[in-house]
Amino acid sequence: MNEYTARANIDHYLDLLKRPDVPTNTRSMLNKRLLEEEDKLGRRREQLEFAESRAAACRDRADRQRRLAESFAPGSADREQAERLLVNFEALAQFVEGFCRQMRHTVNHSPL
């Protein structure tokens, strides 16, 4: 049950971090909570697969946002807003990918 709750919390925090209007201090707090929940999952291979699926989703979201931003005219208000959101998506993807790298290292270097 704890794994289910941790996964649900991770998804919730990721959804909150996708929003363009999250203040910096709130973003920092959400990142901290996200790490806490990820740590609760442990380092088993199944949990690594879960984390990697979330990392892939974050990368896909950033790629879609990049294409959207590039579709707007340079200097337009729409492009500026899309680029601000892209920065958030890219930062989130890097954050989640960093956690996956840590999990991969731990899983690959721990005894069964």
Short mmCIF file of C-alpha atoms in Angstrom, two decimals:
data_model
loop_
_atom_site.label_atom_id
_atom_site.label_comp_id
_atom_site.label_asym_id
_atom_site.label_seq_id
_atom_site.Cartn_x
_atom_site.Cartn_y
_atom_site.Cartn_z
CA MET A 1 0.00 0.00 0.00
CA ASN A 2 2.87 2.41 0.74
CA GLU A 3 4.19 1.95 -2.79
CA TYR A 4 0.77 2.76 -4.23
CA THR A 5 0.55 5.94 -2.15
CA ALA A 6 4.09 6.97 -3.09
CA ARG A 7 3.34 6.45 -6.79
CA ALA A 8 0.11 8.43 -6.54
CA ASN A 9 1.92 11.25 -4.75
CA ILE A 10 4.67 11.27 -7.38
CA ASP A 11 2.10 11.59 -10.16
CA HIS A 12 0.34 14.35 -8.23
CA TYR A 13 3.56 16.35 -7.69
CA LEU A 14 4.55 15.90 -11.34
CA ASP A 15 1.14 17.24 -12.40
CA LEU A 16 1.56 20.26 -10.14
CA LEU A 17 5.07 20.93 -11.45
CA LYS A 18 3.77 20.98 -15.05
CA ARG A 19 1.84 24.17 -14.39
CA PRO A 20 3.40 27.38 -15.72
CA ASP A 21 2.32 29.54 -12.79
CA VAL A 22 4.03 27.65 -9.95
CA PRO A 23 6.06 30.14 -7.86
CA THR A 24 9.75 29.34 -7.36
CA ASN A 25 9.42 28.66 -3.63
CA THR A 26 6.48 26.33 -4.22
CA ARG A 27 8.39 24.59 -7.03
CA SER A 28 11.31 23.98 -4.64
CA MET A 29 8.98 22.54 -2.01
CA LEU A 30 7.30 20.28 -4.59
CA ASN A 31 10.70 19.06 -5.82
CA LYS A 32 11.64 18.22 -2.23
CA ARG A 33 8.38 16.32 -1.69
CA LEU A 34 8.85 14.55 -5.01
CA LEU A 35 12.28 13.33 -3.91
CA GLU A 36 10.89 12.17 -0.57
CA GLU A 37 8.22 10.12 -2.32
CA GLU A 38 10.71 8.68 -4.80
CA ASP A 39 12.93 7.62 -1.90
CA LYS A 40 10.00 5.74 -0.38
CA LEU A 41 9.84 3.52 -3.44
CA GLY A 42 13.15 1.95 -2.64
CA ARG A 43 15.54 0.75 -5.27
CA ARG A 44 13.98 -2.37 -6.70
CA ARG A 45 13.85 -2.98 -10.41
CA GLU A 46 10.05 -2.60 -10.58
CA GLN A 47 10.31 0.83 -9.01
CA LEU A 48 13.04 1.75 -11.48
CA GLU A 49 10.70 0.83 -14.33
CA PHE A 50 8.01 3.05 -12.81
CA ALA A 51 10.43 5.98 -12.47
CA GLU A 52 11.74 5.49 -16.02
CA SER A 53 8.20 5.55 -17.41
CA ARG A 54 7.64 8.89 -15.68
CA ALA A 55 10.96 10.21 -17.00
CA ALA A 56 9.98 9.19 -20.54
CA ALA A 57 6.64 10.96 -20.15
CA CYS A 58 8.42 14.11 -18.96
CA ARG A 59 10.80 14.01 -21.94
CA ASP A 60 7.86 13.52 -24.34
CA ARG A 61 6.01 16.44 -22.76
CA ALA A 62 9.08 18.68 -23.13
CA ASP A 63 9.50 17.61 -26.78
CA ARG A 64 5.85 18.39 -27.56
CA GLN A 65 6.14 21.75 -25.83
CA ARG A 66 9.32 22.56 -27.78
CA ARG A 67 7.54 21.85 -31.08
CA LEU A 68 4.60 23.97 -29.97
CA ALA A 69 6.84 26.88 -28.97
CA GLU A 70 8.63 26.71 -32.31
CA SER A 71 5.30 26.85 -34.15
CA PHE A 72 4.59 30.38 -32.86
CA ALA A 73 6.05 33.48 -34.44
CA PRO A 74 9.33 34.60 -32.83
CA GLY A 75 8.73 37.38 -30.31
CA SER A 76 4.99 36.75 -30.05
CA ALA A 77 3.29 36.58 -26.66
CA ASP A 78 2.23 32.99 -27.38
CA ARG A 79 5.80 31.95 -28.11
CA GLU A 80 7.11 33.63 -24.97
CA GLN A 81 4.51 31.86 -22.83
CA ALA A 82 5.20 28.53 -24.55
CA GLU A 83 8.95 28.98 -24.00
CA ARG A 84 8.45 29.72 -20.29
CA LEU A 85 6.44 26.52 -19.96
CA LEU A 86 9.11 24.65 -21.93
CA VAL A 87 11.73 25.72 -19.40
CA ASN A 88 9.58 24.19 -16.64
CA PHE A 89 9.06 20.96 -18.58
CA GLU A 90 12.76 20.60 -19.38
CA ALA A 91 13.75 21.22 -15.75
CA LEU A 92 11.24 18.63 -14.58
CA ALA A 93 12.50 16.09 -17.13
CA GLN A 94 16.10 16.63 -15.98
CA PHE A 95 15.08 16.30 -12.34
CA VAL A 96 13.24 13.00 -12.87
CA GLU A 97 16.00 11.66 -15.13
CA GLY A 98 18.57 12.43 -12.44
CA PHE A 99 16.61 10.33 -9.98
CA CYS A 100 16.43 7.50 -12.52
CA ARG A 101 20.20 7.59 -12.98
CA GLN A 102 20.63 7.24 -9.23
CA MET A 103 18.17 4.34 -9.12
CA ARG A 104 19.83 2.60 -12.09
CA HIS A 105 23.22 2.86 -10.42
CA THR A 106 21.90 1.48 -7.16
CA VAL A 107 19.96 -1.37 -8.81
CA ASN A 108 22.87 -2.32 -11.05
CA HIS A 109 25.43 -2.28 -8.25
CA SER A 110 23.50 -3.93 -5.45
CA PRO A 111 23.48 -7.64 -4.69
CA LEU A 112 20.29 -9.51 -5.43
#
